[in-house]
Amino acid sequence: MSTEGFRRKLTAILSADVKGYSRLMGEDEETTVRTITAHRAVITAVILKYRGRVVDAPGDNILAEFVSVVDAVQSAVEIQEVIRAKNADLPENHRMEFRIGINLGDVIQEGERIYGDGVNIAARVEGLAEGGGICISGSAYEQIENKLALGYEYIGKHTVKNIVKPIRVYKVPVGPETVVKVTDKKRVAPKRRQSVALSVVIALLLAAGGVALWKSSQRKVSPPAEIASVEKMAFPLPDKPSIAVLPFDNLSEDPKQAYFSDGITEEIIAALSSVPKLFVISRNSTFTYKGKPVKVQQVSEELGVRYVLEGSVRKAGDKIRITAQLIDAFSGHHLWAKSYDRNLSDIFAVQDEITKNIIMAMQIRLTEGEQVRAAAKGTKSLEAYLKYLQANEYLNRLNIESNALARQLAEEAIALDPEYAWPYYALARALLIDVWVDTRKSPEQILTEAKQLLQNAIALDDTYAEAYGLLGYVYSLARQHDKAVPLGERAVALNPNSAESHYRLGKILTFAYRHEESISEYKKAIRLNPIPPDMYLWSIGLSYAFTGQYDEAIAWCEKAIRQAPNSLFAHIMMAVVYSWSGRDEEARIEAAELLRINPRFSLEKLAERADPKIISALRKAGLN
């Protein structure tokens, strides 16, 4: 046979099929085809998430390849978890259980197809798996033995069709409970008295503060293959326990439900942030990893934290499944992991429990007051809470259309529960965004409305740090600095972990011409939010410019423009800084850029809110 057009390679092969597929087709062809089509789409998405490639998918079979066995096995575990969750919503006679086999082997590639014993072995190993189960070959096991502590059961050597030598096969436990060491099927089960003794040991471990150690042995998902290095940290490690909460994956069938998983993530971040003994990375930074396949080590080193929390949310009707796992990036160990299958009405209790378990696993002792604050939610109305989450999602998009929807949802949430503080804050944010995008005629009226909304929020929750900070910002816009500064300082005192509160205090100090102090607050905000929005960057740049430190000012504003090339305010501040530093030609170029972004830009309108020195610099740059 000619080998022209062929090439050989070593690859990780995943083979999957449906147990009892012929029976399902015989009973109801149309439903079976619809179900397999939906399942295939979900499986393909998971394969792509772990950097795999679907090679072929005829009938009920799926063949995929991965560069890494680690990725292949992690993909298989997640596939089975997702399919198991989807099956829970189907009638029993329509449920599909996939068998998955994984092998590391040599294959021949022709175009996009792969052939050879490596593929055949994966298919034979798949046939040894149970419905909803995973089996891997000995060659695959050798690659993950010390990397993925999922737990493996050796089920012996098997002689399979068309393969000369017997194949060593391992079973990968899946489902709610897993083990963490390789077991031999021939091993005798422990006697009851041994189990009792083990329970006593567990109880002693828990009593002695061994919660993290014991829980790590119950993990379902493996630790990262690599551990983080303090030497490689982009920022100095804080002197207290530090954590980044990654966006929880939305495993719901409807992508529009992402606001719900995002909201849960933000709630956990907010609850942890209220604990002064923790250092918590801002939502804005962690959400830059949303939908991206990243390692815990990478997150730890880029954000400068020791602990990383990740998880997933699946919402179907009035049911939710939430999984969460806390990882120590320095050891690669899971300190805590758990799945929750609850009614949607239990969402607040689940969030509280997750937060408390994280704090316990990180060995943080809370005072009673801190515990109450960390668990506080503010409403018993699930509908009001969901509308607030949706409003918050729209606010983060920062455009006119989304802002209008955010206003509507916040107003509906307030109508549903007038005692719920957060929607008042969301509505005030929406109004203030309107001020800057000029969608209403009277900024003075908007400021008055926003002030009242924020005062309402604080009256309902006097520990609401962000509401104090935004109220201080409103007073700054009204040039009432004597009221603004204490409110900004109150926000930071209430929640030292809030990047937004430090940023707001920085803005308040800028408006009050206390620029050196504002630089300090902006730096704290950026440390808590290491991948900050562009407004953090050009704001600190402007403060440096006000103090005559033009090189620093230019560097920060340039960084803002690189991050957000179409940010109107980034170009405004860049033009101002260039003008003040005597770089008139660059200032004129920036002025042209901001007119490109907004041809209707009005310097006269900006003058109603901005410092006269800024307006003078923009006129010098050619704007009018």
Coordinates of C-alpha atoms in Angstrom, one line a residue:
M1 CA 0.0 0.0 0.0
S2 CA 1.3 3.4 -0.9
T3 CA 2.0 5.8 2.0
E4 CA 1.9 8.9 -0.2
G5 CA -0.3 11.5 1.6
F6 CA -0.1 9.6 4.9
R7 CA 1.7 10.6 8.0
R8 CA 2.2 8.8 11.3
K9 CA 1.8 10.4 14.7
L10 CA 1.2 9.6 18.4
T11 CA -2.1 10.8 19.6
A12 CA -4.7 10.4 22.4
I13 CA -7.9 8.8 20.9
L14 CA -11.3 9.0 22.5
S15 CA -14.0 6.6 21.2
A16 CA -17.6 6.8 22.4
D17 CA -20.9 5.1 21.6
V18 CA -24.4 4.7 23.1
K19 CA -25.2 1.6 25.1
G20 CA -28.3 -0.1 23.6
Y21 CA -28.6 2.4 20.7
S22 CA -30.2 -0.2 18.3
R23 CA -33.0 -0.8 20.9
L24 CA -33.6 2.9 21.3
M25 CA -33.9 3.3 17.5
G26 CA -36.2 0.3 17.3
E27 CA -38.6 1.8 19.9
D28 CA -38.7 5.4 18.7
E29 CA -36.5 6.5 15.8
E30 CA -37.5 10.2 15.7
T31 CA -37.0 10.8 19.4
T32 CA -33.7 8.9 19.3
V33 CA -32.3 10.9 16.4
R34 CA -33.3 14.2 18.1
T35 CA -31.7 13.1 21.4
I36 CA -28.5 11.8 19.8
T37 CA -28.2 15.0 17.8
A38 CA -28.5 17.2 20.9
H39 CA -26.1 15.0 22.9
R40 CA -23.6 15.0 20.0
A41 CA -23.6 18.8 20.0
V42 CA -22.9 18.9 23.7
I43 CA -20.1 16.3 23.5
T44 CA -18.5 18.2 20.6
A45 CA -18.5 21.4 22.6
V46 CA -16.8 19.6 25.6
I47 CA -14.2 18.1 23.3
L48 CA -13.4 21.5 21.8
K49 CA -13.2 23.0 25.3
Y50 CA -10.3 20.6 26.1
R51 CA -8.5 21.3 22.8
G52 CA -9.7 18.1 21.1
R53 CA -10.9 17.5 17.5
V54 CA -13.9 15.4 16.5
V55 CA -12.6 13.1 13.7
D56 CA -15.8 11.3 12.8
A57 CA -19.3 11.0 14.2
P58 CA -21.3 8.3 12.3
G59 CA -24.6 7.1 13.9
D60 CA -24.1 6.9 17.6
N61 CA -20.3 6.8 17.5
I62 CA -17.9 9.6 18.2
L63 CA -14.2 9.5 17.4
A64 CA -12.0 12.3 18.7
E65 CA -8.3 13.0 19.2
F66 CA -6.3 15.1 21.6
V67 CA -2.7 16.1 21.8
S68 CA -2.8 15.3 25.5
V69 CA -4.1 12.2 27.4
V70 CA -4.8 14.5 30.3
D71 CA -7.1 16.6 28.2
A72 CA -8.8 13.5 26.7
V73 CA -9.6 12.0 30.2
Q74 CA -10.8 15.3 31.6
S75 CA -13.0 15.7 28.6
A76 CA -14.4 12.2 29.1
V77 CA -15.2 12.9 32.8
E78 CA -17.0 16.2 31.9
I79 CA -18.9 14.5 29.0
Q80 CA -20.3 11.9 31.3
E81 CA -21.3 14.5 33.9
V82 CA -23.1 16.6 31.4
I83 CA -24.9 13.7 29.8
R84 CA -25.9 12.3 33.2
A85 CA -27.4 15.7 34.0
K86 CA -29.2 15.9 30.6
N87 CA -30.6 12.3 31.1
A88 CA -32.1 13.4 34.4
D89 CA -34.6 15.5 32.5
L90 CA -35.6 12.7 30.0
P91 CA -38.1 9.9 30.4
E92 CA -36.3 6.7 31.4
N93 CA -36.9 5.0 28.0
H94 CA -35.3 7.9 26.1
R95 CA -32.1 8.2 28.2
M96 CA -28.8 7.6 26.5
E97 CA -25.7 6.2 28.3
F98 CA -22.4 6.7 26.5
R99 CA -19.5 4.3 26.9
I100 CA -16.1 6.0 26.4
G101 CA -12.7 4.4 25.7
I102 CA -9.4 6.2 25.6
N103 CA -6.1 5.0 24.2
L104 CA -2.7 6.6 23.6
G105 CA -1.4 5.1 20.4
D106 CA 0.3 5.4 17.0
V107 CA -2.0 6.3 14.1
I108 CA -1.9 7.0 10.4
Q109 CA -3.4 10.3 9.4
E110 CA -4.8 10.8 5.9
G111 CA -6.3 14.3 5.5
E112 CA -8.6 14.7 8.5
R113 CA -9.1 11.0 9.1
I114 CA -7.0 8.7 11.4
Y115 CA -6.6 4.9 11.2
G116 CA -4.6 2.1 12.7
D117 CA -4.3 0.0 15.9
G118 CA -4.3 3.1 18.0
V119 CA -7.9 3.8 16.9
N120 CA -8.9 0.1 17.1
I121 CA -7.7 -0.3 20.7
A122 CA -9.7 2.8 21.8
A123 CA -12.8 1.3 20.3
R124 CA -12.2 -2.1 22.0
V125 CA -11.5 -0.4 25.3
E126 CA -14.7 1.5 24.9
G127 CA -16.6 -1.8 24.5
L128 CA -15.3 -2.8 28.0
A129 CA -16.9 0.3 29.6
E130 CA -20.3 0.3 31.2
G131 CA -23.0 2.6 30.1
G132 CA -22.1 6.0 31.5
G133 CA -18.6 4.8 32.2
I134 CA -15.0 5.4 31.1
C135 CA -12.2 2.9 30.5
I136 CA -8.6 3.7 29.4
S137 CA -5.8 1.6 28.1
G138 CA -2.6 0.9 30.0
S139 CA -0.7 3.3 27.7
A140 CA -3.1 6.1 28.5
Y141 CA -3.0 5.3 32.2
E142 CA 0.8 5.6 32.3
Q143 CA 0.5 9.2 31.1
I144 CA -2.0 10.3 33.8
E145 CA -1.1 8.1 36.7
N146 CA 0.6 10.9 38.6
K147 CA -1.2 13.8 37.0
L148 CA -4.9 13.1 37.4
A149 CA -5.9 11.8 40.8
L150 CA -9.4 10.8 39.7
G151 CA -9.1 7.3 41.0
Y152 CA -8.6 4.2 38.8
E153 CA -9.6 0.6 39.1
Y154 CA -7.4 -2.0 37.3
I155 CA -9.7 -4.5 35.6
G156 CA -7.0 -6.7 34.2
K157 CA -5.6 -7.7 30.8
H158 CA -8.1 -8.3 28.0
T159 CA -7.7 -10.0 24.7
V160 CA -9.7 -8.1 22.1
K161 CA -10.6 -8.6 18.5
N162 CA -7.9 -8.0 15.9
I163 CA -5.3 -6.9 18.5
V164 CA -2.4 -9.4 18.9
K165 CA -1.4 -8.7 22.5
P166 CA -3.7 -8.4 25.5
I167 CA -4.5 -4.9 26.6
R168 CA -4.2 -3.6 30.2
V169 CA -7.4 -1.8 31.0
Y170 CA -8.3 0.6 33.8
K171 CA -11.7 1.9 34.8
V172 CA -12.1 5.6 35.6
P173 CA -14.8 6.0 38.3
V174 CA -17.4 8.7 37.5
G175 CA -20.4 10.0 39.3
P176 CA -20.9 11.7 42.7
E177 CA -18.2 9.6 44.5
T178 CA -14.7 8.8 43.3
V179 CA -11.6 7.3 44.9
V180 CA -8.1 8.8 44.8
K181 CA -5.8 5.8 44.4
V182 CA -5.5 2.9 42.1
T183 CA -7.4 -0.2 43.4
D184 CA -7.1 -3.8 42.5
K185 CA -10.4 -5.5 41.8
K186 CA -9.2 -8.6 43.6
R187 CA -8.6 -6.8 46.8
V188 CA -10.9 -7.9 49.6
A189 CA -13.3 -5.2 50.9
P190 CA -12.5 -4.0 54.5
K191 CA -14.5 -5.6 57.3
R192 CA -17.2 -3.6 59.0
R193 CA -15.0 -3.0 62.1
Q194 CA -12.3 -1.5 59.9
S195 CA -14.9 0.8 58.3
V196 CA -16.0 1.9 61.8
A197 CA -12.3 2.5 62.8
L198 CA -11.9 4.5 59.6
S199 CA -15.0 6.6 60.5
V200 CA -13.4 7.4 63.9
V201 CA -10.2 8.5 62.2
I202 CA -12.2 10.7 59.9
A203 CA -14.0 12.3 62.8
L204 CA -10.7 12.9 64.6
L205 CA -9.3 14.5 61.4
L206 CA -12.3 16.8 61.1
A207 CA -12.1 17.8 64.8
A208 CA -8.4 18.5 64.5
G209 CA -8.9 20.8 61.5
G210 CA -8.2 18.3 58.8
V211 CA -11.2 19.3 56.8
A212 CA -9.1 20.3 53.8
L213 CA -7.0 17.1 53.8
W214 CA -10.1 14.8 54.0
K215 CA -12.1 16.7 51.5
S216 CA -9.2 16.7 49.0
S217 CA -9.5 12.9 49.0
Q218 CA -13.2 13.1 47.9
R219 CA -12.5 15.3 44.9
K220 CA -14.1 14.5 41.5
V221 CA -12.0 16.6 39.3
S222 CA -8.2 16.3 39.1
P223 CA -5.7 18.9 40.3
P224 CA -3.8 20.8 37.6
A225 CA -0.7 19.0 36.2
E226 CA 1.5 22.0 37.1
I227 CA 1.7 24.0 40.2
A228 CA 2.1 27.8 40.5
S229 CA 5.4 29.5 41.4
V230 CA 5.7 32.5 43.7
E231 CA 8.7 33.6 41.6
K232 CA 6.5 33.8 38.5
M233 CA 3.7 35.8 40.1
A234 CA 2.8 38.9 38.1
F235 CA 2.0 40.7 41.4
P236 CA 3.4 40.2 44.9
L237 CA 1.4 37.6 46.9
P238 CA -0.8 39.3 49.5
D239 CA 0.0 38.8 53.2
K240 CA -3.4 37.1 53.7
P241 CA -5.2 34.2 52.0
S242 CA -5.9 35.2 48.4
I243 CA -8.5 33.8 46.0
A244 CA -9.7 34.2 42.5
V245 CA -13.2 32.9 41.6
L246 CA -13.4 31.9 38.0
P247 CA -16.7 32.3 36.1
F248 CA -18.8 29.2 36.7
D249 CA -19.5 27.3 33.4
N250 CA -23.1 27.5 32.1
L251 CA -24.0 23.9 31.4
S252 CA -27.7 24.7 30.7
E253 CA -29.0 23.9 27.3
D254 CA -29.9 27.6 26.8
P255 CA -26.9 29.9 26.3
K256 CA -29.1 32.8 27.5
Q257 CA -29.0 31.3 31.0
A258 CA -25.3 32.4 31.2
Y259 CA -26.5 35.4 33.2
F260 CA -27.5 33.0 36.0
S261 CA -24.2 31.2 36.3
D262 CA -22.4 34.6 36.0
G263 CA -24.7 35.9 38.8
I264 CA -23.9 33.1 41.1
T265 CA -20.2 33.7 40.5
E266 CA -20.6 37.3 41.3
E267 CA -22.6 36.6 44.5
I268 CA -19.8 34.3 45.8
I269 CA -17.2 36.9 44.9
A270 CA -19.2 39.5 46.8
A271 CA -19.7 37.3 49.8
L272 CA -16.0 36.5 50.0
S273 CA -15.0 40.1 49.5
S274 CA -16.9 41.1 52.6
V275 CA -14.5 39.1 54.7
P276 CA -11.6 41.4 55.7
K277 CA -9.3 38.5 56.3
L278 CA -9.3 37.5 52.7
F279 CA -7.8 39.0 49.5
V280 CA -10.3 38.5 46.7
I281 CA -9.7 39.3 43.0
S282 CA -12.4 41.4 41.4
R283 CA -15.0 40.0 39.0
N284 CA -13.8 42.1 36.1
S285 CA -10.4 40.3 36.1
T286 CA -11.6 36.8 36.6
F287 CA -14.3 37.1 34.0
T288 CA -11.6 37.7 31.3
Y289 CA -11.1 33.9 31.5
K290 CA -14.7 33.2 30.8
G291 CA -15.1 30.5 28.2
K292 CA -11.4 30.0 27.9
P293 CA -9.5 26.7 28.7
V294 CA -7.0 28.0 31.3
K295 CA -4.9 26.2 34.0
V296 CA -5.2 27.0 37.6
Q297 CA -1.4 27.6 37.6
Q298 CA -1.9 30.3 34.9
V299 CA -4.7 32.0 36.8
S300 CA -2.7 32.0 40.0
E301 CA 0.4 33.4 38.5
E302 CA -1.3 36.1 36.3
L303 CA -3.5 37.3 39.2
G304 CA -1.1 36.8 42.1
V305 CA -3.3 34.5 44.3
R306 CA -2.8 31.1 46.0
Y307 CA -6.4 29.7 45.8
V308 CA -8.7 29.3 42.7
L309 CA -12.3 28.4 42.8
E310 CA -14.0 27.0 39.7
G311 CA -17.4 25.4 39.1
S312 CA -20.4 24.9 36.9
V313 CA -24.1 25.6 37.0
R314 CA -26.9 23.8 35.2
K315 CA -30.4 25.2 35.4
A316 CA -33.3 23.3 34.0
G317 CA -36.8 24.5 34.9
D318 CA -37.0 24.8 38.7
K319 CA -34.0 22.5 39.2
I320 CA -30.3 23.5 39.5
R321 CA -27.1 21.6 39.8
I322 CA -24.0 23.5 41.1
T323 CA -20.6 22.0 41.3
A324 CA -17.7 23.9 42.9
Q325 CA -14.1 23.1 43.7
L326 CA -11.4 25.0 45.6
I327 CA -7.8 24.4 44.5
D328 CA -4.5 25.3 46.2
A329 CA -2.4 26.4 43.2
F330 CA 0.8 25.9 45.1
S331 CA 0.2 22.2 45.7
G332 CA -2.3 21.4 43.0
H333 CA -4.6 19.8 45.6
H334 CA -8.3 20.3 45.9
L335 CA -9.1 21.6 49.3
W336 CA -12.8 21.2 48.9
A337 CA -15.2 20.0 46.2
K338 CA -18.9 19.4 46.2
S339 CA -22.0 19.1 43.9
Y340 CA -25.4 20.4 44.8
D341 CA -28.7 19.2 43.3
R342 CA -31.4 21.5 44.6
N343 CA -34.6 23.3 43.7
L344 CA -34.1 26.8 42.3
S345 CA -35.7 28.2 45.4
D346 CA -32.8 26.9 47.5
I347 CA -30.2 29.0 45.5
F348 CA -29.5 31.4 48.4
A349 CA -28.8 28.6 50.8
V350 CA -26.5 26.9 48.3
Q351 CA -24.5 30.2 47.7
D352 CA -24.2 30.6 51.5
E353 CA -23.0 27.0 52.0
I354 CA -20.4 27.3 49.2
T355 CA -19.1 30.5 50.6
K356 CA -18.8 29.1 54.1
N357 CA -17.1 25.9 52.9
I358 CA -14.5 27.9 51.0
I359 CA -13.8 30.0 54.0
M360 CA -13.4 26.9 56.2
A361 CA -11.2 25.2 53.6
M362 CA -8.9 28.2 53.5
Q363 CA -8.9 28.0 57.3
I364 CA -10.2 31.5 58.0
R365 CA -11.8 32.1 61.3
L366 CA -14.7 34.5 61.2
T367 CA -16.3 36.6 63.9
E368 CA -20.1 36.2 64.2
G369 CA -20.6 39.5 62.5
E370 CA -18.5 38.6 59.5
Q371 CA -20.3 35.3 59.1
V372 CA -23.7 37.1 59.0
R373 CA -22.4 39.6 56.5
A374 CA -20.9 36.9 54.3
A375 CA -24.2 35.0 54.2
A376 CA -26.5 38.0 53.8
K377 CA -28.5 38.1 50.6
G378 CA -31.1 40.7 51.1
T379 CA -34.3 39.2 49.5
K380 CA -36.5 36.2 49.7
S381 CA -38.0 36.9 46.3
L382 CA -36.4 34.6 43.8
E383 CA -37.9 36.5 40.9
A384 CA -36.5 39.8 42.1
Y385 CA -33.1 38.2 42.5
L386 CA -33.2 36.8 39.0
K387 CA -34.2 40.2 37.5
Y388 CA -31.3 41.9 39.4
L389 CA -28.9 39.3 37.9
Q390 CA -30.2 40.0 34.4
A391 CA -30.0 43.8 35.0
N392 CA -26.4 43.5 36.2
E393 CA -25.5 41.5 33.1
Y394 CA -26.9 44.2 30.8
L395 CA -25.2 46.9 32.8
N396 CA -21.8 45.3 32.2
R397 CA -22.3 45.6 28.4
L398 CA -22.1 49.5 28.6
N399 CA -24.2 50.4 25.6
I400 CA -27.4 52.4 25.2
E401 CA -29.7 49.5 24.3
S402 CA -28.5 47.2 27.1
N403 CA -28.6 50.0 29.6
A404 CA -32.3 50.6 28.8
L405 CA -33.0 46.9 29.5
A406 CA -31.1 47.1 32.7
R407 CA -33.2 50.0 33.9
Q408 CA -36.4 48.2 33.2
L409 CA -35.3 45.0 34.9
A410 CA -34.0 46.9 38.0
E411 CA -37.3 48.7 38.2
E412 CA -39.2 45.4 38.0
A413 CA -37.0 43.9 40.8
I414 CA -37.7 46.9 43.0
A415 CA -41.5 46.5 42.4
L416 CA -41.3 42.8 43.3
D417 CA -39.3 43.5 46.5
P418 CA -39.0 47.1 47.7
E419 CA -36.9 46.0 50.6
Y420 CA -34.2 44.5 48.4
A421 CA -31.2 46.9 48.3
W422 CA -29.2 45.7 45.2
P423 CA -31.7 46.7 42.5
Y424 CA -31.7 50.3 43.7
Y425 CA -27.9 50.3 43.2
A426 CA -28.3 48.7 39.8
L427 CA -30.8 51.3 38.7
A428 CA -28.6 54.1 40.0
R429 CA -25.7 52.7 37.9
A430 CA -27.9 52.6 34.8
L431 CA -28.9 56.3 35.3
L432 CA -25.3 57.4 35.7
I433 CA -24.3 55.5 32.5
D434 CA -27.0 57.6 30.9
V435 CA -25.3 60.7 32.1
W436 CA -22.1 59.9 30.2
V437 CA -23.7 58.6 27.0
D438 CA -26.1 61.6 26.9
T439 CA -29.3 59.7 26.4
R440 CA -31.3 62.1 28.6
K441 CA -31.6 65.8 28.6
S442 CA -31.1 66.7 32.2
P443 CA -27.9 65.4 34.0
E444 CA -29.0 67.3 37.1
Q445 CA -32.3 65.4 37.3
I446 CA -30.5 62.1 36.8
L447 CA -28.0 62.9 39.6
T448 CA -30.9 63.7 41.9
E449 CA -32.6 60.4 41.1
A450 CA -29.4 58.4 41.4
K451 CA -28.7 60.0 44.8
Q452 CA -32.1 59.0 46.1
L453 CA -31.8 55.5 44.8
L454 CA -28.4 55.0 46.5
Q455 CA -29.7 56.5 49.8
N456 CA -32.6 54.0 49.6
A457 CA -30.1 51.1 49.1
I458 CA -28.0 52.2 52.1
A459 CA -31.1 52.6 54.3
L460 CA -31.9 49.0 53.5
D461 CA -28.4 47.7 53.9
D462 CA -26.0 50.0 55.8
T463 CA -23.0 47.6 55.0
Y464 CA -23.4 48.0 51.2
A465 CA -20.0 49.3 50.4
E466 CA -20.5 49.8 46.6
A467 CA -23.6 51.9 47.3
Y468 CA -21.6 54.2 49.5
G469 CA -18.9 54.5 46.9
L470 CA -21.3 55.3 44.1
L471 CA -23.1 57.8 46.2
G472 CA -19.8 59.5 46.9
Y473 CA -19.2 59.6 43.2
V474 CA -22.6 61.3 42.6
Y475 CA -21.7 64.0 45.1
S476 CA -18.4 64.5 43.3
L477 CA -20.2 65.0 40.0
A478 CA -22.2 67.7 41.9
R479 CA -18.9 69.1 43.2
Q480 CA -19.9 68.5 46.8
H481 CA -16.5 67.1 47.8
D482 CA -17.0 67.5 51.5
K483 CA -19.8 64.9 51.3
A484 CA -18.2 62.8 48.6
V485 CA -14.8 61.9 50.3
P486 CA -16.2 60.5 53.6
L487 CA -18.6 58.3 51.6
G488 CA -15.8 57.0 49.5
E489 CA -13.7 56.3 52.6
R490 CA -16.7 54.5 54.2
A491 CA -17.0 52.2 51.2
V492 CA -13.4 51.1 51.4
A493 CA -13.6 50.6 55.2
L494 CA -16.7 48.4 54.7
N495 CA -15.1 46.3 52.0
P496 CA -11.3 46.6 51.6
N497 CA -11.6 43.8 49.0
S498 CA -13.8 45.8 46.6
A499 CA -11.8 47.0 43.6
E500 CA -14.8 49.1 42.6
S501 CA -14.8 50.9 46.0
H502 CA -11.1 51.7 45.8
Y503 CA -11.6 52.9 42.2
R504 CA -14.6 55.1 43.2
L505 CA -12.6 56.6 46.0
G506 CA -9.8 57.3 43.5
K507 CA -12.3 59.1 41.3
I508 CA -13.7 61.0 44.3
L509 CA -10.2 62.1 45.3
T510 CA -9.4 63.1 41.7
F511 CA -12.5 65.3 41.6
A512 CA -11.3 66.8 44.9
Y513 CA -7.9 67.6 43.4
R514 CA -6.2 65.1 45.8
H515 CA -4.3 63.4 42.9
E516 CA -1.4 61.8 44.8
E517 CA -3.9 60.1 47.1
S518 CA -6.1 59.1 44.2
I519 CA -3.1 57.3 42.6
S520 CA -2.7 55.1 45.7
E521 CA -6.4 54.1 45.5
Y522 CA -6.2 53.3 41.8
K523 CA -3.2 51.1 42.4
K524 CA -5.1 49.2 45.1
A525 CA -8.1 48.8 42.7
I526 CA -5.8 47.4 40.0
R527 CA -4.2 45.0 42.4
L528 CA -7.6 43.6 43.3
N529 CA -8.6 43.7 39.6
P530 CA -5.3 42.9 37.8
I531 CA -7.0 42.8 34.4
P532 CA -8.9 46.0 34.9
P533 CA -11.4 47.8 32.7
D534 CA -9.8 50.6 30.6
M535 CA -11.3 53.3 32.9
Y536 CA -9.0 52.2 35.7
L537 CA -6.0 52.7 33.4
W538 CA -6.8 56.1 32.0
S539 CA -8.0 57.3 35.4
I540 CA -4.6 56.6 37.0
G541 CA -3.0 58.0 33.9
L542 CA -4.9 61.3 34.3
S543 CA -3.9 61.5 38.0
Y544 CA -0.2 61.1 37.1
A545 CA -0.6 63.8 34.5
F546 CA -2.2 66.2 37.1
T547 CA 0.9 65.7 39.3
G548 CA 3.2 66.4 36.3
Q549 CA 4.5 62.8 36.0
Y550 CA 3.9 62.7 32.3
D551 CA 5.9 59.6 31.4
E552 CA 3.8 57.5 33.8
A553 CA 0.6 59.2 32.6
I554 CA 1.4 58.4 29.0
A555 CA 2.2 54.8 29.8
W556 CA -1.1 54.2 31.6
C557 CA -3.2 55.9 28.9
E558 CA -1.4 54.0 26.1
K559 CA -2.2 50.8 28.0
A560 CA -5.8 51.8 28.2
I561 CA -6.0 52.3 24.4
R562 CA -4.2 49.1 23.6
Q563 CA -6.8 47.3 25.8
A564 CA -9.8 49.2 24.4
P565 CA -9.0 50.8 21.0
N566 CA -12.5 52.2 20.7
S567 CA -12.9 53.6 24.2
L568 CA -13.9 57.2 23.8
F569 CA -12.7 58.3 27.2
A570 CA -9.3 56.5 26.8
H571 CA -8.7 58.7 23.7
I572 CA -10.0 61.8 25.4
M573 CA -7.5 61.3 28.3
M574 CA -4.7 60.4 26.0
A575 CA -5.3 63.6 24.0
V576 CA -5.3 65.6 27.3
V577 CA -2.0 64.0 28.6
Y578 CA -0.3 64.5 25.3
S579 CA -1.4 68.1 25.2
W580 CA -0.2 68.8 28.8
S581 CA 3.2 67.2 28.1
G582 CA 3.8 69.3 25.0
R583 CA 3.3 66.5 22.4
D584 CA 0.8 68.5 20.4
E585 CA 1.0 66.4 17.2
E586 CA 0.1 63.2 19.1
A587 CA -2.7 65.1 20.9
R588 CA -4.2 66.1 17.6
I589 CA -4.1 62.5 16.4
E590 CA -5.9 61.4 19.5
A591 CA -8.5 64.1 19.0
A592 CA -9.1 62.8 15.5
E593 CA -9.5 59.3 16.9
L594 CA -12.2 60.3 19.4
L595 CA -14.1 62.0 16.6
R596 CA -13.8 58.8 14.6
I597 CA -15.4 56.9 17.5
N598 CA -18.1 59.6 18.1
P599 CA -18.5 62.1 15.2
R600 CA -21.1 64.0 17.3
F601 CA -18.7 64.6 20.2
S602 CA -19.4 67.9 21.9
L603 CA -16.7 69.6 23.9
E604 CA -19.4 72.0 25.2
K605 CA -21.4 69.1 26.6
L606 CA -18.3 67.6 28.3
A607 CA -17.5 71.0 29.8
E608 CA -20.6 70.7 32.0
R609 CA -19.0 67.9 33.9
A610 CA -15.2 68.0 33.3
D611 CA -12.3 70.0 34.8
P612 CA -11.7 73.3 32.9
K613 CA -8.1 72.3 32.5
I614 CA -9.1 69.2 30.6
I615 CA -11.4 71.2 28.4
S616 CA -8.5 73.7 27.6
A617 CA -6.2 70.8 26.7
L618 CA -8.8 69.4 24.3
R619 CA -9.3 72.7 22.6
K620 CA -5.6 73.0 22.2
A621 CA -5.8 69.6 20.5
G622 CA -8.2 71.0 17.9
L623 CA -11.6 70.1 19.4
N624 CA -14.5 72.5 19.8

